[in-house]
mmCIF file of C-alpha atoms in Angstrom:
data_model
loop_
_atom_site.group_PDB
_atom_site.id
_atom_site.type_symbol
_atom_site.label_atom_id
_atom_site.label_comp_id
_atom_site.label_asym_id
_atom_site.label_seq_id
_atom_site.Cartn_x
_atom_site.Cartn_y
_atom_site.Cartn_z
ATOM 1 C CA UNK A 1 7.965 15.265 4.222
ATOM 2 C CA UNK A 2 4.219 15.267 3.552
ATOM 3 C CA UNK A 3 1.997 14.785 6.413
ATOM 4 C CA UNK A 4 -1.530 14.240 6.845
ATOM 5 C CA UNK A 5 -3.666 14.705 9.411
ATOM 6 C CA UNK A 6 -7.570 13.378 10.483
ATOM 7 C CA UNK A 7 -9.017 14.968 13.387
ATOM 8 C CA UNK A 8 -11.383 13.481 15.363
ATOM 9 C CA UNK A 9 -9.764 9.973 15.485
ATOM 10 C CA UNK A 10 -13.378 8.782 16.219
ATOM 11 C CA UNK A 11 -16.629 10.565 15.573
ATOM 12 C CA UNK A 12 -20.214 8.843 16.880
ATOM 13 C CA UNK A 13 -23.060 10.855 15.435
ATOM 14 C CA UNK A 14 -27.023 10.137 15.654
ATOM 15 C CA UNK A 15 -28.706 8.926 12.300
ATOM 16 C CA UNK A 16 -30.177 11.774 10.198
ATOM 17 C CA UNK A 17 -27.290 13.978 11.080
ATOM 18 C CA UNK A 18 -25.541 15.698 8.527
ATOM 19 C CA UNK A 19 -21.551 15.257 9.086
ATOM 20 C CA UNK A 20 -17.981 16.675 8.326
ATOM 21 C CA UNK A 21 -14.996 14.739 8.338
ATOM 22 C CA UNK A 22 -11.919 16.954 8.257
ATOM 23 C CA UNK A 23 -8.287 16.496 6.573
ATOM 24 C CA UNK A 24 -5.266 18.321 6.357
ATOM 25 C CA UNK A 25 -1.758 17.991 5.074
ATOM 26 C CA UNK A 26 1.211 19.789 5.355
ATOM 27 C CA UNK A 27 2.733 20.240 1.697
ATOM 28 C CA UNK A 28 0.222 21.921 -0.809
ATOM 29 C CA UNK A 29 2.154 20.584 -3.742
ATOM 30 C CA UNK A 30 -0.070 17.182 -4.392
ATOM 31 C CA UNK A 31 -1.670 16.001 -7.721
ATOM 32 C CA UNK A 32 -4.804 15.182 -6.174
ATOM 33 C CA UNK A 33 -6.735 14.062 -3.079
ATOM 34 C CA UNK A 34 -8.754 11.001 -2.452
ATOM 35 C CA UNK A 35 -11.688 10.112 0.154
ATOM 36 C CA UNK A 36 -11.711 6.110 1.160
ATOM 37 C CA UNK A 37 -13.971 4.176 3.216
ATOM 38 C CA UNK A 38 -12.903 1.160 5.033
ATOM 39 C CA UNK A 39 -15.027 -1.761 6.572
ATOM 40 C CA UNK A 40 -13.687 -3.832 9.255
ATOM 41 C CA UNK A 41 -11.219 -6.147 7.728
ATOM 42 C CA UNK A 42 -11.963 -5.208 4.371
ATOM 43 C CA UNK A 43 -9.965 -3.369 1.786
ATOM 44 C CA UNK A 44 -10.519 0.443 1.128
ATOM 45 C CA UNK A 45 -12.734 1.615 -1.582
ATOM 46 C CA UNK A 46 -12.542 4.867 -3.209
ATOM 47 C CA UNK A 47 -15.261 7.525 -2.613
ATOM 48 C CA UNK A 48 -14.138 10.607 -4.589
ATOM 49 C CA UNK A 49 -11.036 12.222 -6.012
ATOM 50 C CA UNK A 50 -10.070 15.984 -6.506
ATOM 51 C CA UNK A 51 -7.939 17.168 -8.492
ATOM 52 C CA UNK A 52 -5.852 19.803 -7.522
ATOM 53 C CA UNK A 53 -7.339 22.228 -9.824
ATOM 54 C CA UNK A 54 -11.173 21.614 -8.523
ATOM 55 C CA UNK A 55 -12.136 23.035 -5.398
ATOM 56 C CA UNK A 56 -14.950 20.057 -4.927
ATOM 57 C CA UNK A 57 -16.388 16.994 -6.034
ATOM 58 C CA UNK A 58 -19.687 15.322 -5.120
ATOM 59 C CA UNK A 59 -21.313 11.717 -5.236
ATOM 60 C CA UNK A 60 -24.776 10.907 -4.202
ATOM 61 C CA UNK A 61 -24.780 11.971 -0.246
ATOM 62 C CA UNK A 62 -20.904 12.966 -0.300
ATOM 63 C CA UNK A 63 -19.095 15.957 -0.896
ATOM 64 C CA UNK A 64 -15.705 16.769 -0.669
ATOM 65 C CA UNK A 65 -14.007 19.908 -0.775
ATOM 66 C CA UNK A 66 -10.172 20.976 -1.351
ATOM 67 C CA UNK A 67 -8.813 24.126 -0.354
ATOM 68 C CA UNK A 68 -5.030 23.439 -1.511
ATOM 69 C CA UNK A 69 -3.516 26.627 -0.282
ATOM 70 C CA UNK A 70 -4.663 25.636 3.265
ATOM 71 C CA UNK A 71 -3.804 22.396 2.800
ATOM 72 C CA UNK A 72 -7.510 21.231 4.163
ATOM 73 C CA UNK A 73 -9.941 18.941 2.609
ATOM 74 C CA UNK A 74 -13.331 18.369 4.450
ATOM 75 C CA UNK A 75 -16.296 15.076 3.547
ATOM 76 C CA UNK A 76 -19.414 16.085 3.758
ATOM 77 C CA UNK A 77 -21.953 13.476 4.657
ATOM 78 C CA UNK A 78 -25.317 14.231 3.885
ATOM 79 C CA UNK A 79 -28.421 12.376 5.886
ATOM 80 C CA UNK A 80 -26.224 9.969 7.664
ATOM 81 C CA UNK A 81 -27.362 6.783 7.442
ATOM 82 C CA UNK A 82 -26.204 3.637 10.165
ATOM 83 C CA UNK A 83 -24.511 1.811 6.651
ATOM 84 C CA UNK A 84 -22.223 4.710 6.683
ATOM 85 C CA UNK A 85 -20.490 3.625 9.721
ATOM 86 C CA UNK A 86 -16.735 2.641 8.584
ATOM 87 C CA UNK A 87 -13.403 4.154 8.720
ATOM 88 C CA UNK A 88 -12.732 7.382 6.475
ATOM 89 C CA UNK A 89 -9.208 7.971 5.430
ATOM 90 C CA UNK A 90 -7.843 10.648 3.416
ATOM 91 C CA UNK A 91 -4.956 10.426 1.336
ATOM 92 C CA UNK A 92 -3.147 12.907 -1.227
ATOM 93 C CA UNK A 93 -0.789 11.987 -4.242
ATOM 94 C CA UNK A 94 2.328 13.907 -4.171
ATOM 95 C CA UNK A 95 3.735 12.699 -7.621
ATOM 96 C CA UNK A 96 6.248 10.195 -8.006
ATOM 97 C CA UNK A 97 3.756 7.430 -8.042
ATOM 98 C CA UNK A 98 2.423 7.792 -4.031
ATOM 99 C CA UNK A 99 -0.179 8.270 -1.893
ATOM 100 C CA UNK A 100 0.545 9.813 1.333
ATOM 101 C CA UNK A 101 -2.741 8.774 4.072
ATOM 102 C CA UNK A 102 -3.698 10.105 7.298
ATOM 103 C CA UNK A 103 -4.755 7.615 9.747
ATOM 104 C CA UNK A 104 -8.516 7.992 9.420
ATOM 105 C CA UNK A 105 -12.025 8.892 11.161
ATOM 106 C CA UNK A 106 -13.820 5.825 12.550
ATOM 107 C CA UNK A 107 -17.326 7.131 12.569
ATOM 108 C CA UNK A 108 -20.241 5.651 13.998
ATOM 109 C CA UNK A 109 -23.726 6.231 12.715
ATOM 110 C CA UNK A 110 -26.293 5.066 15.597
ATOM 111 C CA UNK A 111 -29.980 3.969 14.724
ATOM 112 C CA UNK B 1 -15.488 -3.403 -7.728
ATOM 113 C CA UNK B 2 -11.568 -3.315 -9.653
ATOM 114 C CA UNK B 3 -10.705 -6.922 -10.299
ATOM 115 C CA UNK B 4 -8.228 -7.118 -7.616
ATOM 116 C CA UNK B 5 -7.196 -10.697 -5.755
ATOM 117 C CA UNK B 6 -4.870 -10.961 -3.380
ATOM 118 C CA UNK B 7 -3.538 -14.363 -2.327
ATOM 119 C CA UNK B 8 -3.560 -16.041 0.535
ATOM 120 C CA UNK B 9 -5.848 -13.815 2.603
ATOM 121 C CA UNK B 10 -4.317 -15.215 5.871
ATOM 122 C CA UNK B 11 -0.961 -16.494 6.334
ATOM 123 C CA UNK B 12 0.988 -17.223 9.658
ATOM 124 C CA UNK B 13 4.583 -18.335 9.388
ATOM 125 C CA UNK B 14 7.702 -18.030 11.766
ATOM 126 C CA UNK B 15 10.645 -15.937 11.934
ATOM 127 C CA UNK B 16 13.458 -16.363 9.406
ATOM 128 C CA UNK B 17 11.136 -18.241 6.210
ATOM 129 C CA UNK B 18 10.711 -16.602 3.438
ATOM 130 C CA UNK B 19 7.149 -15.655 1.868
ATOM 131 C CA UNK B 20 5.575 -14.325 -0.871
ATOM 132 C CA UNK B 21 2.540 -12.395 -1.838
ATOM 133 C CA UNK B 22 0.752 -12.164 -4.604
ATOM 134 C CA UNK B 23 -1.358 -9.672 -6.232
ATOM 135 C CA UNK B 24 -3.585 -10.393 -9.910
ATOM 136 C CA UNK B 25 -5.781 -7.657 -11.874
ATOM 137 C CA UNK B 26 -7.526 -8.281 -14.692
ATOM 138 C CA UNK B 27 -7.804 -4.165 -15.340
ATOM 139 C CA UNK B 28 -4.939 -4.128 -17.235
ATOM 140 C CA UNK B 29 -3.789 -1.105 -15.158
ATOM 141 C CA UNK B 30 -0.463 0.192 -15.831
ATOM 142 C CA UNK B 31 0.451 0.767 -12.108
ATOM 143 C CA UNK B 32 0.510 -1.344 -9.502
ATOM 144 C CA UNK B 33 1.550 -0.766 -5.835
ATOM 145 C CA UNK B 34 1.811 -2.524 -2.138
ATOM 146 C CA UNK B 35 0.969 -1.113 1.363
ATOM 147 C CA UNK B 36 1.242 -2.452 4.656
ATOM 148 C CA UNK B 37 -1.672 -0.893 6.938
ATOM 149 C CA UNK B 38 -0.092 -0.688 10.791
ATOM 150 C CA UNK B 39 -2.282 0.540 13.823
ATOM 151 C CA UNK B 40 -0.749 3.883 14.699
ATOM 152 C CA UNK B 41 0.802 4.213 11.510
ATOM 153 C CA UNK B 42 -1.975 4.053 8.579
ATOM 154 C CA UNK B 43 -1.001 2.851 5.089
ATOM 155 C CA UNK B 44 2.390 3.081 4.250
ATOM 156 C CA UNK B 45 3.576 2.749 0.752
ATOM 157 C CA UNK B 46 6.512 -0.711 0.171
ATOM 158 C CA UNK B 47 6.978 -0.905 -3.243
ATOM 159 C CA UNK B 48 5.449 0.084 -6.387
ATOM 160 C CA UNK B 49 5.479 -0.610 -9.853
ATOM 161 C CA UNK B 50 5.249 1.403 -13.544
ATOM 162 C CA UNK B 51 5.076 -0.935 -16.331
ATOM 163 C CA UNK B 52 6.342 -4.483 -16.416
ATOM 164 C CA UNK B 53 9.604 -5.172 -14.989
ATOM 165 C CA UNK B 54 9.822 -1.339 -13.486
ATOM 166 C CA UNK B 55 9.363 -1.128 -10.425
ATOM 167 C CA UNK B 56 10.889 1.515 -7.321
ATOM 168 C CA UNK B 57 10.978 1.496 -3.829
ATOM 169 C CA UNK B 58 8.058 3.411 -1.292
ATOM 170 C CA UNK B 59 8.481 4.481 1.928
ATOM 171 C CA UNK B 60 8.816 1.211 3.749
ATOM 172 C CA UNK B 61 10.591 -1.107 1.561
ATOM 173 C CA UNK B 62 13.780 -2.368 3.998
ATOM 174 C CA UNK B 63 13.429 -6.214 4.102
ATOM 175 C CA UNK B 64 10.858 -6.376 0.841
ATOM 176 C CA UNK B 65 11.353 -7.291 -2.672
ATOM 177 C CA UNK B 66 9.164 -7.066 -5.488
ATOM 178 C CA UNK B 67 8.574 -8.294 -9.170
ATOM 179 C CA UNK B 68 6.716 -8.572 -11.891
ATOM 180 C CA UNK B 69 6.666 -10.276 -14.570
ATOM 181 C CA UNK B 70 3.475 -9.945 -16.492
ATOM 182 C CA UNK B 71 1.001 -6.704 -15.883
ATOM 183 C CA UNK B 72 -1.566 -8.523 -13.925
ATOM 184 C CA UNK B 73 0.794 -9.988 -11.727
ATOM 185 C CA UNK B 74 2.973 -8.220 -8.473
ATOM 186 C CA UNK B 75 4.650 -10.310 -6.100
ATOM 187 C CA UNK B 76 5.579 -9.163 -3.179
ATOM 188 C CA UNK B 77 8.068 -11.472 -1.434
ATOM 189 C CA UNK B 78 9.856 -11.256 2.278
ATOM 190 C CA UNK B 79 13.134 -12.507 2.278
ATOM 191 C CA UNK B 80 13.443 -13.335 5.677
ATOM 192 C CA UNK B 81 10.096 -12.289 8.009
ATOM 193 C CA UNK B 82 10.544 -10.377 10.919
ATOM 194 C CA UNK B 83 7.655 -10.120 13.632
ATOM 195 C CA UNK B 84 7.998 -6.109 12.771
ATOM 196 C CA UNK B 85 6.838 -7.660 9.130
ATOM 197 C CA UNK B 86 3.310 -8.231 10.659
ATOM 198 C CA UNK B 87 0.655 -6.530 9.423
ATOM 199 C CA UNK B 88 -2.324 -6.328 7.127
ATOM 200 C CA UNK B 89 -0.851 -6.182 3.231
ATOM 201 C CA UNK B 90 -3.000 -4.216 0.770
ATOM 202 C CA UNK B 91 -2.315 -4.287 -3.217
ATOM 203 C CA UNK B 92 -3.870 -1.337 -5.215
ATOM 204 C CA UNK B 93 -3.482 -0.491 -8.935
ATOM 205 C CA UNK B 94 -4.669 2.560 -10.616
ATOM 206 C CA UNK B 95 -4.576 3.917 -14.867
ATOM 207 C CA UNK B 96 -2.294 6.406 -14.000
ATOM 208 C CA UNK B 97 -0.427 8.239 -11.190
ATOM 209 C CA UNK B 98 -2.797 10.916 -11.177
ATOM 210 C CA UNK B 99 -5.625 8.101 -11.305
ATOM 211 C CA UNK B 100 -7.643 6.943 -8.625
ATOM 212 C CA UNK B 101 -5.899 3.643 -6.611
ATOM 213 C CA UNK B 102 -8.003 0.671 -6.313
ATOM 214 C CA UNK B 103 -7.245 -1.612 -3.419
ATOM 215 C CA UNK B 104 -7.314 -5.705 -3.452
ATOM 216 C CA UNK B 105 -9.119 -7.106 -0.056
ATOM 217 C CA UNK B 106 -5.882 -7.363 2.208
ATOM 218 C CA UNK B 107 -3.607 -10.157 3.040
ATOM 219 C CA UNK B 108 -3.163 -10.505 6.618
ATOM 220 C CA UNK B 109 0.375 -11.795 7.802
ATOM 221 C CA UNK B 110 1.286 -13.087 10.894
ATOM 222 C CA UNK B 111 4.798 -13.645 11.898
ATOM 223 C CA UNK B 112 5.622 -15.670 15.331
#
């Protein structure tokens, strides 16, 4: 059974500071891997998605990086700003139709 | 944002009554899907659905039915609620299974 894994649970970082959030998961047979953010009692919205067959894909500040044979996946967060305070969760599509999510970074960006 | 609603957005009921969720798009995405989001426990995957009138069972889907009848429609009902069934219920829908999910805003259930 796929497993994924988020380590630190909680991350509190001064603003300015350039950040990495980590992932990993146990079965290196996925379709692809996706970066969410959540807000407090919001939904999640998507940041970026790899494929399998990239090894990284980048939006504006983020970055994110899959190394599939090490099952590991690292967010990069450029500049940090205090708006990018919110949950982080990770989550990787193992075919038939799911996503399997680890149970996230909180991070906290302080002025 | 994906044109994702989710209705109600709060709901408390008691043990034993049945109740349904519903989720609406306006995408026209092929695949729709429902989570339950538990502290400790992350998003879990209930039910899911291909194409109108397929659907298949996720991880969690003991105690949960689903349908749907039109695309932009999945309902997601509870037979009977437990208090286990208390949580925060997410709808997503994505293109494709190899597609980036969108998620709705969350239903939250409570069940006394």
């Amino acid at each position: 059974k796929q497993e994924v894994t988020q380590i630190p649970a909680a991350l509190s970082v001064p603003e300015g500071e350039n950040l990495v959030l980590n992932c990993s998961f146990t079965d290196s047979a996925i379709y692809n891997l996706q970066w969410f953010r959540q807000d407090p009692g919001k939904g999640l919205t998507s940041l970026l998605l790899i494929q399998s067959s990239q090894r990284e894909q980048t939006s504006g500040r983020l970055n994110a990086s899959l190394d599939k044979s090490s099952g590991r996946s690292t967010l990069y967060i450029a500049a940090s700003q205090p708006g990018d305070s919110a949950t982080y969760l990770c989550a990787v599509n193992i075919g038939a139709r799911q996503l399997t999510f680890g149970s996230g970074t909180q991070l906290t960006v302080l002025p | 944002d994906a044109g994702i609603t989710q209705s109600p957005r709060h709901k408390v009921t008691e043990t034993g009554t049945p109740v349904t969720l519903r989720c609406h798009q306006t995408e026209n995405h092929r695949y729709m899907y429902w989570y339950r989001q538990d502290p400790g426990h992350g998003l879990r995957l209930i039910h899911y659905s291909y194409g109108v009138k397929d659907t298949d069972k996720g991880e969690v889907s003991d105690g949960y039915s689903v349908s749907r009848s039109k695309t932009e429609d999945f309902l997601l009902t509870l037979e009977s609620a437990t208090s286990s069934q208390t949580s925060v219920y997410f709808c997503a829908i994505s293109e494709s299974q190899e597609n980036t999910q969108y998620f709705g805003p969350g239903t939250r259930l409570t069940v006394l």
